[in-house]
PDB file of C-alpha atoms in Angstrom:
ATOM      1  CA  GLU D 172     106.515 -88.341 136.031  1.00 60.00           C
ATOM      2  CA  ALA D 173     105.937 -85.678 133.396  1.00 73.00           C
ATOM      3  CA  GLY D 174     109.058 -84.391 131.672  1.00 90.00           C
ATOM      4  CA  VAL D 175     110.294 -80.886 131.033  1.00 95.00           C
ATOM      5  CA  ALA D 176     107.874 -79.160 128.684  1.00 96.00           C
ATOM      6  CA  GLN D 177     108.996 -76.554 126.167  1.00 97.00           C
ATOM      7  CA  SER D 178     107.167 -74.538 123.566  1.00 97.00           C
ATOM      8  CA  PRO D 179     107.144 -73.750 120.771  1.00 97.00           C
ATOM      9  CA  ARG D 180     109.007 -76.595 119.150  1.00 96.00           C
ATOM     10  CA  TYR D 181     110.019 -74.534 116.140  1.00 97.00           C
ATOM     11  CA  LYS D 182     110.142 -70.805 115.462  1.00 98.00           C
ATOM     12  CA  ILE D 183     111.216 -68.836 112.420  1.00 98.00           C
ATOM     13  CA  ILE D 184     111.593 -65.060 112.705  1.00 98.00           C
ATOM     14  CA  GLU D 185     113.260 -62.257 110.838  1.00 97.00           C
ATOM     15  CA  LYS D 186     116.293 -60.528 112.286  1.00 96.00           C
ATOM     16  CA  ARG D 187     115.489 -57.657 114.631  1.00 97.00           C
ATOM     17  CA  GLN D 188     112.201 -59.264 115.625  1.00 98.00           C
ATOM     18  CA  SER D 189     111.550 -60.508 119.143  1.00 97.00           C
ATOM     19  CA  VAL D 190     110.794 -64.053 120.274  1.00 98.00           C
ATOM     20  CA  ALA D 191     109.958 -65.808 123.537  1.00 98.00           C
ATOM     21  CA  PHE D 192     110.353 -69.399 124.643  1.00 98.00           C
ATOM     22  CA  TRP D 193     108.530 -71.088 127.479  1.00 97.00           C
ATOM     23  CA  CYS D 194     109.640 -73.875 129.812  1.00 97.00           C
ATOM     24  CA  ASN D 195     107.779 -75.840 132.464  1.00 96.00           C
ATOM     25  CA  PRO D 196     110.180 -77.945 134.567  1.00 95.00           C
ATOM     26  CA  ILE D 197     109.484 -81.155 136.406  1.00 93.00           C
ATOM     27  CA  SER D 198     107.344 -80.541 139.468  1.00 91.00           C
ATOM     28  CA  GLY D 199     109.496 -80.026 142.545  1.00 88.00           C
ATOM     29  CA  HIS D 200     112.696 -79.292 140.645  1.00 90.00           C
ATOM     30  CA  ALA D 201     114.193 -76.199 142.206  1.00 88.00           C
ATOM     31  CA  THR D 202     116.904 -75.584 139.638  1.00 91.00           C
ATOM     32  CA  LEU D 203     116.206 -74.579 136.044  1.00 94.00           C
ATOM     33  CA  TYR D 204     118.670 -74.013 133.217  1.00 94.00           C
ATOM     34  CA  TRP D 205     118.507 -72.497 129.755  1.00 97.00           C
ATOM     35  CA  TYR D 206     121.127 -73.742 127.313  1.00 97.00           C
ATOM     36  CA  GLN D 207     121.864 -72.570 123.776  1.00 97.00           C
ATOM     37  CA  GLN D 208     122.985 -75.256 121.331  1.00 96.00           C
ATOM     38  CA  ILE D 209     124.309 -73.954 118.028  1.00 95.00           C
ATOM     39  CA  LEU D 210     124.327 -76.510 115.220  1.00 91.00           C
ATOM     40  CA  GLY D 211     127.327 -78.836 115.506  1.00 88.00           C
ATOM     41  CA  GLN D 212     128.249 -77.694 119.009  1.00 91.00           C
ATOM     42  CA  GLY D 213     127.568 -78.764 122.556  1.00 93.00           C
ATOM     43  CA  PRO D 214     125.044 -76.910 124.700  1.00 95.00           C
ATOM     44  CA  LYS D 215     126.234 -73.711 126.359  1.00 95.00           C
ATOM     45  CA  LEU D 216     124.603 -72.401 129.525  1.00 94.00           C
ATOM     46  CA  LEU D 217     122.787 -69.091 129.208  1.00 97.00           C
ATOM     47  CA  ILE D 218     121.224 -68.809 132.640  1.00 95.00           C
ATOM     48  CA  GLN D 219     120.682 -70.893 135.783  1.00 93.00           C
ATOM     49  CA  PHE D 220     117.865 -70.303 138.285  1.00 93.00           C
ATOM     50  CA  GLN D 221     117.546 -71.651 141.800  1.00 90.00           C
ATOM     51  CA  ASN D 222     113.846 -71.300 142.616  1.00 87.00           C
ATOM     52  CA  ASN D 223     113.143 -67.781 141.303  1.00 84.00           C
ATOM     53  CA  GLY D 224     116.652 -66.401 141.860  1.00 91.00           C
ATOM     54  CA  VAL D 225     119.451 -66.220 139.298  1.00 92.00           C
ATOM     55  CA  VAL D 226     122.535 -68.305 140.149  1.00 90.00           C
ATOM     56  CA  ASP D 227     124.567 -67.796 136.977  1.00 90.00           C
ATOM     57  CA  ASP D 228     123.874 -65.547 133.998  1.00 94.00           C
ATOM     58  CA  SER D 229     127.471 -64.792 133.114  1.00 92.00           C
ATOM     59  CA  GLN D 230     127.090 -66.007 129.518  1.00 92.00           C
ATOM     60  CA  LEU D 231     123.724 -64.424 128.839  1.00 96.00           C
ATOM     61  CA  PRO D 232     123.970 -61.580 126.276  1.00 95.00           C
ATOM     62  CA  LYS D 233     122.049 -59.183 128.453  1.00 95.00           C
ATOM     63  CA  ASP D 234     121.728 -56.497 125.797  1.00 95.00           C
ATOM     64  CA  ARG D 235     119.294 -58.713 123.907  1.00 97.00           C
ATOM     65  CA  PHE D 236     118.453 -61.758 126.037  1.00 98.00           C
ATOM     66  CA  SER D 237     116.335 -61.778 129.161  1.00 97.00           C
ATOM     67  CA  ALA D 238     114.862 -64.552 131.278  1.00 97.00           C
ATOM     68  CA  GLU D 239     112.587 -64.817 134.237  1.00 95.00           C
ATOM     69  CA  ARG D 240     111.225 -67.521 136.465  1.00 94.00           C
ATOM     70  CA  LEU D 241     108.245 -66.128 138.264  1.00 82.00           C
ATOM     71  CA  LYS D 242     107.081 -68.021 141.367  1.00 84.00           C
ATOM     72  CA  GLY D 243     109.973 -70.433 140.942  1.00 82.00           C
ATOM     73  CA  VAL D 244     108.172 -72.683 138.459  1.00 91.00           C
ATOM     74  CA  ASP D 245     107.726 -71.798 134.763  1.00 95.00           C
ATOM     75  CA  SER D 246     110.349 -69.794 132.958  1.00 97.00           C
ATOM     76  CA  THR D 247     110.467 -67.672 129.825  1.00 97.00           C
ATOM     77  CA  LEU D 248     113.503 -66.743 127.741  1.00 98.00           C
ATOM     78  CA  LYS D 249     113.212 -63.730 125.460  1.00 98.00           C
ATOM     79  CA  ILE D 250     115.386 -62.414 122.653  1.00 98.00           C
ATOM     80  CA  GLN D 251     114.910 -58.835 121.486  1.00 97.00           C
ATOM     81  CA  PRO D 252     116.089 -57.965 118.892  1.00 96.00           C
ATOM     82  CA  ALA D 253     117.175 -61.261 117.338  1.00 97.00           C
ATOM     83  CA  LYS D 254     120.332 -61.597 115.255  1.00 97.00           C
ATOM     84  CA  LEU D 255     121.213 -64.194 112.643  1.00 97.00           C
ATOM     85  CA  GLU D 256     123.739 -65.780 115.043  1.00 96.00           C
ATOM     86  CA  ASP D 257     120.947 -66.516 117.521  1.00 97.00           C
ATOM     87  CA  SER D 258     119.802 -69.367 115.279  1.00 98.00           C
ATOM     88  CA  ALA D 259     120.119 -72.393 117.533  1.00 97.00           C
ATOM     89  CA  VAL D 260     118.231 -74.906 119.639  1.00 97.00           C
ATOM     90  CA  TYR D 261     117.281 -73.533 123.041  1.00 98.00           C
ATOM     91  CA  LEU D 262     117.168 -76.272 125.630  1.00 97.00           C
ATOM     92  CA  CYS D 263     115.557 -76.029 129.029  1.00 96.00           C
ATOM     93  CA  ALA D 264     116.591 -78.413 131.785  1.00 94.00           C
ATOM     94  CA  SER D 265     115.730 -78.873 135.422  1.00 93.00           C
ATOM     95  CA  SER D 266     117.250 -80.697 138.378  1.00 89.00           C
ATOM     96  CA  ILE D 267     116.047 -81.469 141.843  1.00 84.00           C
ATOM     97  CA  GLU D 268     118.999 -79.725 143.442  1.00 75.00           C
ATOM     98  CA  VAL D 269     121.714 -77.337 142.374  1.00 69.00           C
ATOM     99  CA  SER D 270     124.375 -80.065 142.519  1.00 71.00           C
ATOM    100  CA  PRO D 271     124.963 -81.663 139.097  1.00 71.00           C
ATOM    101  CA  TYR D 272     125.261 -85.096 140.737  1.00 75.00           C
ATOM    102  CA  TYR D 273     121.644 -85.839 140.017  1.00 74.00           C
ATOM    103  CA  GLY D 274     121.986 -84.962 136.367  1.00 77.00           C
ATOM    104  CA  TYR D 275     119.620 -82.787 134.472  1.00 88.00           C
ATOM    105  CA  THR D 276     116.303 -83.614 132.829  1.00 91.00           C
ATOM    106  CA  PHE D 277     116.081 -81.853 129.498  1.00 93.00           C
ATOM    107  CA  GLY D 278     113.150 -80.787 127.401  1.00 95.00           C
ATOM    108  CA  SER D 279     113.038 -81.323 123.648  1.00 93.00           C
ATOM    109  CA  GLY D 280     114.095 -77.773 122.944  1.00 95.00           C
ATOM    110  CA  THR D 281     112.952 -74.990 120.661  1.00 97.00           C
ATOM    111  CA  ARG D 282     114.670 -74.714 117.293  1.00 97.00           C
ATOM    112  CA  LEU D 283     114.988 -71.035 116.399  1.00 98.00           C
ATOM    113  CA  THR D 284     115.816 -69.925 112.883  1.00 98.00           C
ATOM    114  CA  VAL D 285     116.544 -66.243 112.336  1.00 98.00           C
ATOM    115  CA  VAL D 286     116.397 -65.165 108.677  1.00 97.00           C
TER     116      VAL D 286
ATOM    117  CA  ALA M 146     138.158 -72.854 133.846  1.00 78.00           C
ATOM    118  CA  GLN M 147     136.523 -76.142 133.032  1.00 87.00           C
ATOM    119  CA  THR M 148     136.823 -77.529 129.518  1.00 92.00           C
ATOM    120  CA  VAL M 149     135.619 -80.713 127.865  1.00 96.00           C
ATOM    121  CA  THR M 150     137.027 -81.974 124.568  1.00 97.00           C
ATOM    122  CA  GLN M 151     135.641 -84.679 122.315  1.00 97.00           C
ATOM    123  CA  SER M 152     138.091 -85.306 119.497  1.00 95.00           C
ATOM    124  CA  GLN M 153     135.907 -87.582 117.356  1.00 96.00           C
ATOM    125  CA  PRO M 154     133.287 -85.560 115.447  1.00 95.00           C
ATOM    126  CA  GLU M 155     131.786 -88.687 113.871  1.00 97.00           C
ATOM    127  CA  MET M 156     131.948 -92.452 114.293  1.00 97.00           C
ATOM    128  CA  SER M 157     130.245 -95.311 112.517  1.00 97.00           C
ATOM    129  CA  VAL M 158     130.081 -99.018 113.384  1.00 97.00           C
ATOM    130  CA  GLN M 159     128.071-102.069 112.429  1.00 97.00           C
ATOM    131  CA  GLU M 160     125.232-103.286 114.593  1.00 97.00           C
ATOM    132  CA  ALA M 161     126.363-105.586 117.440  1.00 97.00           C
ATOM    133  CA  GLU M 162     129.918-104.220 117.396  1.00 97.00           C
ATOM    134  CA  THR M 163     131.562-102.443 120.305  1.00 98.00           C
ATOM    135  CA  VAL M 164     132.420 -98.770 120.005  1.00 98.00           C
ATOM    136  CA  THR M 165     134.364 -96.410 122.266  1.00 98.00           C
ATOM    137  CA  LEU M 166     133.853 -92.655 122.355  1.00 98.00           C
ATOM    138  CA  SER M 167     136.652 -90.486 123.734  1.00 98.00           C
ATOM    139  CA  CYS M 168     136.503 -87.506 126.063  1.00 98.00           C
ATOM    140  CA  THR M 169     139.149 -85.483 127.846  1.00 98.00           C
ATOM    141  CA  TYR M 170     138.538 -82.696 130.313  1.00 97.00           C
ATOM    142  CA  ASP M 171     140.317 -80.131 132.378  1.00 95.00           C
ATOM    143  CA  THR M 172     139.499 -78.891 135.852  1.00 91.00           C
ATOM    144  CA  SER M 173     141.446 -77.695 138.849  1.00 88.00           C
ATOM    145  CA  GLU M 174     138.964 -79.232 141.273  1.00 86.00           C
ATOM    146  CA  ASN M 175     139.363 -82.604 142.945  1.00 84.00           C
ATOM    147  CA  ASN M 176     135.668 -83.361 143.409  1.00 86.00           C
ATOM    148  CA  TYR M 177     133.508 -83.391 140.319  1.00 91.00           C
ATOM    149  CA  TYR M 178     131.163 -85.501 138.257  1.00 92.00           C
ATOM    150  CA  LEU M 179     131.344 -86.684 134.688  1.00 95.00           C
ATOM    151  CA  PHE M 180     128.431 -87.587 132.475  1.00 95.00           C
ATOM    152  CA  TRP M 181     127.622 -88.981 129.070  1.00 97.00           C
ATOM    153  CA  TYR M 182     124.408 -87.712 127.484  1.00 96.00           C
ATOM    154  CA  LYS M 183     122.736 -89.027 124.347  1.00 96.00           C
ATOM    155  CA  GLN M 184     120.846 -86.684 122.001  1.00 95.00           C
ATOM    156  CA  PRO M 185     118.720 -88.471 119.368  1.00 93.00           C
ATOM    157  CA  PRO M 186     117.055 -86.560 116.514  1.00 87.00           C
ATOM    158  CA  SER M 187     114.190 -85.720 118.880  1.00 84.00           C
ATOM    159  CA  ARG M 188     116.718 -83.303 120.458  1.00 87.00           C
ATOM    160  CA  GLN M 189     116.016 -84.358 124.037  1.00 88.00           C
ATOM    161  CA  MET M 190     119.236 -84.946 125.956  1.00 91.00           C
ATOM    162  CA  ILE M 191     119.125 -88.250 127.825  1.00 92.00           C
ATOM    163  CA  LEU M 192     121.495 -89.170 130.640  1.00 92.00           C
ATOM    164  CA  VAL M 193     123.375 -92.361 129.735  1.00 96.00           C
ATOM    165  CA  ILE M 194     125.854 -92.779 132.576  1.00 95.00           C
ATOM    166  CA  ARG M 195     127.412 -90.854 135.465  1.00 93.00           C
ATOM    167  CA  GLN M 196     130.782 -91.128 137.241  1.00 94.00           C
ATOM    168  CA  GLU M 197     131.824 -89.528 140.522  1.00 91.00           C
ATOM    169  CA  ALA M 198     135.480 -88.503 140.485  1.00 91.00           C
ATOM    170  CA  TYR M 199     136.154 -89.817 143.994  1.00 90.00           C
ATOM    171  CA  LYS M 200     135.113 -93.329 142.973  1.00 89.00           C
ATOM    172  CA  GLN M 201     137.836 -95.422 141.401  1.00 86.00           C
ATOM    173  CA  GLN M 202     135.447 -98.052 140.115  1.00 92.00           C
ATOM    174  CA  ASN M 203     134.238 -97.422 136.585  1.00 95.00           C
ATOM    175  CA  ALA M 204     130.493 -96.928 136.229  1.00 94.00           C
ATOM    176  CA  THR M 205     128.423 -99.432 134.244  1.00 94.00           C
ATOM    177  CA  GLU M 206     124.829 -99.285 133.011  1.00 93.00           C
ATOM    178  CA  ASN M 207     123.831-102.391 131.068  1.00 95.00           C
ATOM    179  CA  ARG M 208     125.622-102.144 127.677  1.00 97.00           C
ATOM    180  CA  PHE M 209     127.264 -98.832 128.577  1.00 98.00           C
ATOM    181  CA  SER M 210     130.457 -98.540 130.586  1.00 97.00           C
ATOM    182  CA  VAL M 211     133.122 -95.939 131.115  1.00 97.00           C
ATOM    183  CA  ASN M 212     136.886 -95.940 131.406  1.00 97.00           C
ATOM    184  CA  PHE M 213     137.686 -93.197 133.893  1.00 96.00           C
ATOM    185  CA  GLN M 214     141.361 -92.251 134.111  1.00 95.00           C
ATOM    186  CA  LYS M 215     141.514 -89.438 136.656  1.00 94.00           C
ATOM    187  CA  ALA M 216     145.230 -88.703 136.372  1.00 93.00           C
ATOM    188  CA  ALA M 217     144.985 -88.482 132.594  1.00 95.00           C
ATOM    189  CA  LYS M 218     141.668 -86.575 132.824  1.00 95.00           C
ATOM    190  CA  SER M 219     140.117 -88.998 130.399  1.00 97.00           C
ATOM    191  CA  PHE M 220     136.556 -90.336 130.403  1.00 97.00           C
ATOM    192  CA  SER M 221     135.655 -92.645 127.526  1.00 98.00           C
ATOM    193  CA  LEU M 222     132.317 -94.355 126.896  1.00 98.00           C
ATOM    194  CA  LYS M 223     132.138 -97.936 125.656  1.00 98.00           C
ATOM    195  CA  ILE M 224     128.955 -99.205 124.062  1.00 98.00           C
ATOM    196  CA  SER M 225     128.825-102.993 123.770  1.00 98.00           C
ATOM    197  CA  ASP M 226     126.561-104.937 121.409  1.00 97.00           C
ATOM    198  CA  SER M 227     125.570-101.702 119.686  1.00 97.00           C
ATOM    199  CA  GLN M 228     121.976-101.346 118.499  1.00 97.00           C
ATOM    200  CA  LEU M 229     120.337 -99.227 115.812  1.00 96.00           C
ATOM    201  CA  GLY M 230     118.667 -97.196 118.551  1.00 95.00           C
ATOM    202  CA  ASP M 231     122.071 -96.101 119.797  1.00 97.00           C
ATOM    203  CA  THR M 232     122.396 -93.838 116.752  1.00 97.00           C
ATOM    204  CA  ALA M 233     122.581 -90.294 118.166  1.00 97.00           C
ATOM    205  CA  MET M 234     124.859 -87.446 119.183  1.00 97.00           C
ATOM    206  CA  TYR M 235     126.787 -88.217 122.361  1.00 98.00           C
ATOM    207  CA  PHE M 236     127.993 -85.477 124.660  1.00 97.00           C
ATOM    208  CA  CYS M 237     130.496 -85.722 127.469  1.00 97.00           C
ATOM    209  CA  ALA M 238     129.864 -83.280 130.323  1.00 95.00           C
ATOM    210  CA  LEU M 239     131.652 -82.119 133.466  1.00 94.00           C
ATOM    211  CA  GLY M 240     129.962 -80.796 136.591  1.00 89.00           C
ATOM    212  CA  GLN M 241     131.218 -79.708 139.988  1.00 81.00           C
ATOM    213  CA  GLY M 242     129.795 -78.112 143.098  1.00 71.00           C
ATOM    214  CA  ALA M 243     126.875 -75.883 142.350  1.00 67.00           C
ATOM    215  CA  GLN M 244     128.196 -74.981 138.954  1.00 69.00           C
ATOM    216  CA  LYS M 245     126.703 -75.621 135.568  1.00 80.00           C
ATOM    217  CA  LEU M 246     127.393 -78.665 133.435  1.00 89.00           C
ATOM    218  CA  VAL M 247     130.004 -77.958 130.775  1.00 92.00           C
ATOM    219  CA  PHE M 248     129.567 -79.983 127.598  1.00 95.00           C
ATOM    220  CA  GLY M 249     131.952 -81.148 124.912  1.00 96.00           C
ATOM    221  CA  GLN M 250     131.347 -80.594 121.203  1.00 96.00           C
ATOM    222  CA  GLY M 251     129.740 -83.983 120.736  1.00 97.00           C
ATOM    223  CA  THR M 252     130.343 -87.130 118.690  1.00 98.00           C
ATOM    224  CA  ARG M 253     127.849 -88.218 116.065  1.00 97.00           C
ATOM    225  CA  LEU M 254     127.506 -91.994 116.309  1.00 98.00           C
ATOM    226  CA  THR M 255     125.869 -94.006 113.554  1.00 97.00           C
ATOM    227  CA  ILE M 256     125.038 -97.686 113.971  1.00 97.00           C
ATOM    228  CA  ASN M 257     124.683 -99.386 110.595  1.00 97.00           C
ATOM    229  CA  PRO M 258     122.477-102.452 110.035  1.00 95.00           C
TER     230      PRO M 258
END
């Protein structure tokens, strides 16, 4: 079974620039999550999709972050404009159902550095 | 609100020793799940072990076991016969219903040869 694919693996941008991350979940997984992991901290949920609908985006800074999951498969997370405090690892995860019982399968993340 | 606290930022043991990582949590729900995830330098989070709150029996997966104390809201991870490959960040996480997993701050575990 292929894992959760993310790209790029690393990205360095200047503040005020825009950046986009891509995630391809495990085939058949209806639920997709984007987490932000700041260095030295645990992951924090940004947005949760169920198929192509948003379940939870309460912690997404909507003035600069946006995400979409067209056709209920791949997803993109965008930051525009980026701030220094957005430097973090962005993790994508998927699960077969919305219940956390099954656990999540994570990708390897994108490390973003904003300078 | 759900919270997860890991009070040990770093731990270090010798290979083959046993180590216990601590985790406490807070939730007002009665049905929930608890997890331990491992994050090696590759950054990919890997599920180590899972515990359902309604089960009294502690979960075990090979060298990994948990001590689940529901009344105390404590969920510690014991790694027996530790190996060099166990070196990683370990995160405790809480999940319930259809809600997101909430993670603790993590414990950096180093296994020394």
